[in-house]
Short mmCIF file of C-alpha atoms in Angstrom, two decimals:
data_model
loop_
_atom_site.label_atom_id
_atom_site.label_comp_id
_atom_site.label_asym_id
_atom_site.label_seq_id
_atom_site.Cartn_x
_atom_site.Cartn_y
_atom_site.Cartn_z
CA UNK W 257 0.03 -0.10 -0.43
CA UNK W 258 1.16 3.31 -1.08
CA UNK W 259 1.25 6.42 1.30
CA UNK W 260 1.84 10.05 0.92
CA UNK W 261 3.90 12.29 2.70
CA UNK W 262 5.06 15.75 2.79
CA UNK W 263 8.66 16.58 2.33
CA UNK W 264 9.79 19.68 2.60
CA UNK W 265 12.82 20.34 -0.01
CA UNK W 266 14.19 23.79 -1.16
CA UNK W 267 13.56 25.51 -4.41
CA UNK W 268 16.59 25.53 -5.04
CA UNK W 269 17.17 22.13 -5.44
CA UNK W 270 13.77 21.56 -7.14
CA UNK W 271 14.95 24.09 -9.80
CA UNK W 272 18.10 22.13 -10.45
CA UNK W 273 16.47 19.38 -9.98
CA UNK W 274 14.44 19.63 -13.22
CA UNK W 275 17.10 21.63 -14.68
CA UNK W 276 19.25 18.40 -14.88
CA UNK W 277 15.58 16.28 -16.43
CA UNK W 278 15.90 14.65 -11.99
CA UNK W 279 12.23 13.13 -10.57
CA UNK W 280 12.98 14.06 -7.33
CA UNK W 281 9.88 11.44 -6.55
CA UNK W 282 12.19 8.52 -8.36
CA UNK W 283 15.66 10.14 -7.25
CA UNK W 284 14.51 9.49 -3.59
CA UNK W 285 12.75 6.21 -4.27
CA UNK W 286 16.08 4.76 -5.63
CA UNK W 287 18.13 7.08 -2.94
CA UNK W 288 16.30 5.00 -0.16
CA UNK W 289 15.66 0.99 -1.96
CA UNK W 290 19.77 1.57 -2.49
CA UNK W 291 20.28 3.16 1.27
CA UNK W 292 18.26 0.37 2.72
CA UNK W 293 19.77 -2.69 0.79
CA UNK W 294 16.99 -4.01 -0.05
CA UNK W 295 16.71 -6.64 -2.30
CA UNK W 296 16.05 -6.82 -6.42
CA UNK W 297 12.73 -8.95 -5.43
CA UNK W 298 11.74 -6.19 -2.67
CA UNK W 299 12.29 -3.15 -5.14
CA UNK W 300 9.78 -4.56 -7.91
CA UNK W 301 7.08 -4.96 -5.67
CA UNK W 302 8.08 -1.38 -4.59
CA UNK W 303 7.76 -0.76 -8.54
CA UNK W 304 4.48 -2.47 -8.78
CA UNK W 305 2.83 -1.13 -6.12
CA UNK W 306 3.50 2.19 -7.74
CA UNK W 307 2.46 1.13 -11.42
CA UNK W 308 -1.17 -0.57 -8.99
CA UNK W 309 -1.15 3.39 -7.74
CA UNK W 310 -0.99 4.66 -10.79
CA UNK W 311 -3.24 2.49 -12.64
CA UNK W 312 -6.43 3.43 -10.04
CA UNK W 313 -5.11 7.14 -10.40
CA UNK W 314 -5.10 6.09 -15.03
CA UNK W 315 -8.42 4.71 -14.59
CA UNK W 316 -10.26 7.15 -12.46
CA UNK W 317 -9.28 10.75 -14.87
CA UNK W 318 -9.23 9.53 -18.26
CA UNK W 319 -13.35 10.72 -18.30
CA UNK W 320 -12.89 13.89 -16.07
CA UNK W 321 -8.93 14.89 -16.98
CA UNK W 322 -7.31 12.72 -19.63
CA UNK W 323 -3.61 15.09 -20.30
CA UNK W 324 -3.61 13.90 -16.39
CA UNK W 325 -4.46 10.00 -17.62
CA UNK W 326 -2.61 9.74 -20.21
CA UNK W 327 0.70 10.57 -17.92
CA UNK W 328 -0.68 8.24 -15.03
CA UNK W 329 -0.80 5.08 -17.92
CA UNK W 330 2.03 6.21 -18.89
CA UNK W 331 3.61 5.79 -15.44
CA UNK W 332 1.50 2.45 -14.95
CA UNK W 333 4.26 1.53 -18.04
CA UNK W 334 7.27 3.67 -16.60
CA UNK W 335 6.59 1.55 -12.82
CA UNK W 336 6.36 -2.10 -14.82
CA UNK W 337 9.86 -1.26 -17.01
CA UNK W 338 11.05 -0.79 -13.57
CA UNK W 339 10.96 -3.81 -12.28
CA UNK W 340 11.84 -6.09 -14.52
CA UNK W 341 14.92 -4.31 -14.90
CA UNK W 342 15.40 -5.31 -11.14
CA UNK W 343 13.50 -8.52 -11.51
CA UNK W 344 16.14 -9.71 -14.84
CA UNK W 345 18.71 -8.13 -13.39
CA UNK W 346 19.55 -6.16 -15.80
CA UNK W 347 22.94 -4.56 -14.41
CA UNK W 348 24.84 -2.99 -16.37
CA UNK W 349 20.95 -0.93 -16.56
CA UNK W 350 20.47 -0.61 -12.72
CA UNK W 351 24.67 0.82 -12.54
CA UNK W 352 23.88 3.47 -15.08
CA UNK W 353 20.69 4.22 -13.15
CA UNK W 354 22.36 4.88 -9.47
CA UNK W 355 24.91 7.18 -10.87
CA UNK W 356 23.10 8.97 -12.97
CA UNK W 357 20.39 9.17 -10.34
CA UNK W 358 17.37 8.89 -12.57
CA UNK W 359 16.02 6.73 -15.33
CA UNK W 360 16.23 8.01 -18.88
CA UNK W 361 14.20 6.55 -21.70
CA UNK W 362 16.74 4.95 -23.91
CA UNK W 363 16.87 2.79 -20.38
CA UNK W 364 13.79 2.26 -20.35
CA UNK W 365 13.25 1.38 -23.93
CA UNK W 366 16.00 -1.50 -23.84
CA UNK W 367 14.74 -3.18 -20.83
CA UNK W 368 11.24 -3.67 -22.13
CA UNK W 369 12.78 -4.39 -25.30
CA UNK W 370 15.00 -6.67 -23.83
CA UNK W 371 12.21 -8.48 -22.07
CA UNK W 372 10.54 -9.60 -24.91
CA UNK W 373 11.92 -12.97 -24.58
CA UNK W 374 10.99 -13.30 -20.90
CA UNK W 375 7.73 -11.69 -21.24
CA UNK W 376 6.51 -12.46 -24.44
CA UNK W 377 5.39 -9.58 -27.41
CA UNK W 378 2.76 -8.01 -25.61
CA UNK W 379 4.43 -6.79 -22.64
CA UNK W 380 7.15 -4.15 -25.40
CA UNK W 381 3.15 -3.68 -26.95
CA UNK W 382 2.09 -2.32 -23.84
CA UNK W 383 5.10 0.05 -23.40
CA UNK W 384 4.84 1.47 -26.86
CA UNK W 385 1.54 2.07 -26.20
CA UNK W 386 2.10 4.04 -23.30
CA UNK W 387 4.67 5.87 -24.77
CA UNK W 388 2.33 7.12 -27.46
CA UNK W 389 0.40 7.51 -24.08
CA UNK W 390 2.93 10.19 -22.75
CA UNK W 391 3.34 11.87 -26.55
CA UNK W 392 0.66 12.60 -27.54
CA UNK W 393 -1.72 12.55 -24.70
CA UNK W 394 -0.02 14.21 -21.95
CA UNK W 395 2.10 16.42 -24.02
CA UNK W 396 0.61 17.23 -27.05
CA UNK W 397 -2.93 16.91 -25.82
CA UNK W 398 -4.35 15.64 -28.34
CA UNK W 399 -6.13 12.43 -27.88
CA UNK W 400 -9.63 11.70 -26.79
CA UNK W 401 -10.21 9.08 -23.28
CA UNK W 402 -12.01 6.91 -25.69
CA UNK W 403 -8.21 6.92 -27.06
CA UNK W 404 -7.01 6.42 -23.85
CA UNK W 405 -9.28 3.56 -22.91
CA UNK W 406 -8.30 1.35 -26.09
CA UNK W 407 -4.73 0.97 -24.76
CA UNK W 408 -6.36 0.80 -21.50
CA UNK W 409 -5.65 -3.55 -21.14
CA UNK W 410 -2.05 -3.27 -22.64
CA UNK W 411 -0.80 -1.24 -19.79
CA UNK W 412 -2.29 -3.53 -17.14
CA UNK W 413 -0.97 -7.04 -18.98
CA UNK W 414 2.31 -5.01 -18.81
CA UNK W 415 1.10 -5.06 -14.54
CA UNK W 416 -0.16 -9.01 -15.15
CA UNK W 417 3.23 -9.77 -16.48
CA UNK W 418 5.06 -7.85 -13.37
CA UNK W 419 2.87 -10.04 -11.02
CA UNK W 420 3.92 -13.66 -12.83
CA UNK W 421 7.35 -12.84 -13.35
CA UNK W 422 7.44 -11.62 -9.77
CA UNK W 423 5.87 -14.67 -8.10
CA UNK W 424 8.20 -16.67 -10.07
CA UNK W 425 11.15 -15.00 -8.63
CA UNK W 426 13.39 -15.61 -6.02
CA UNK W 427 15.28 -13.17 -4.14
#
């Protein structure tokens, strides 16, 4: 279950993070998981928990706020890919993310692409659908609720794929 807390961060730090393209939430999660010494399965479970939260939020926003729904549904896919990176132990990517302090699209795309051999084509298709939502639904604000809803099953399958992978993984 995701809990929310408020953390006061000086505005100058937030500004510098944004200039470098760093998402504060992602950085905090990466730092905490690293400091707590969580194993890859525990880290993947955290990403899955976030994915499920974003899925609930995104589904609830489709008719009211398609732009924000598109962003939330993209975040579902992003968290699923991060979980898969931990579970499949894609160490080169995980190492770069830790050094950089953030995920970049190139890393997410690489993990989604190589995961096809373990999770099947549908995982990668879900990732592609989510990227479409991110660009055309969120950044360009060109999608209506039906266009977003039509991509939802693919993103839900990504969550199911991660759940199945988690059930079969060892710490």
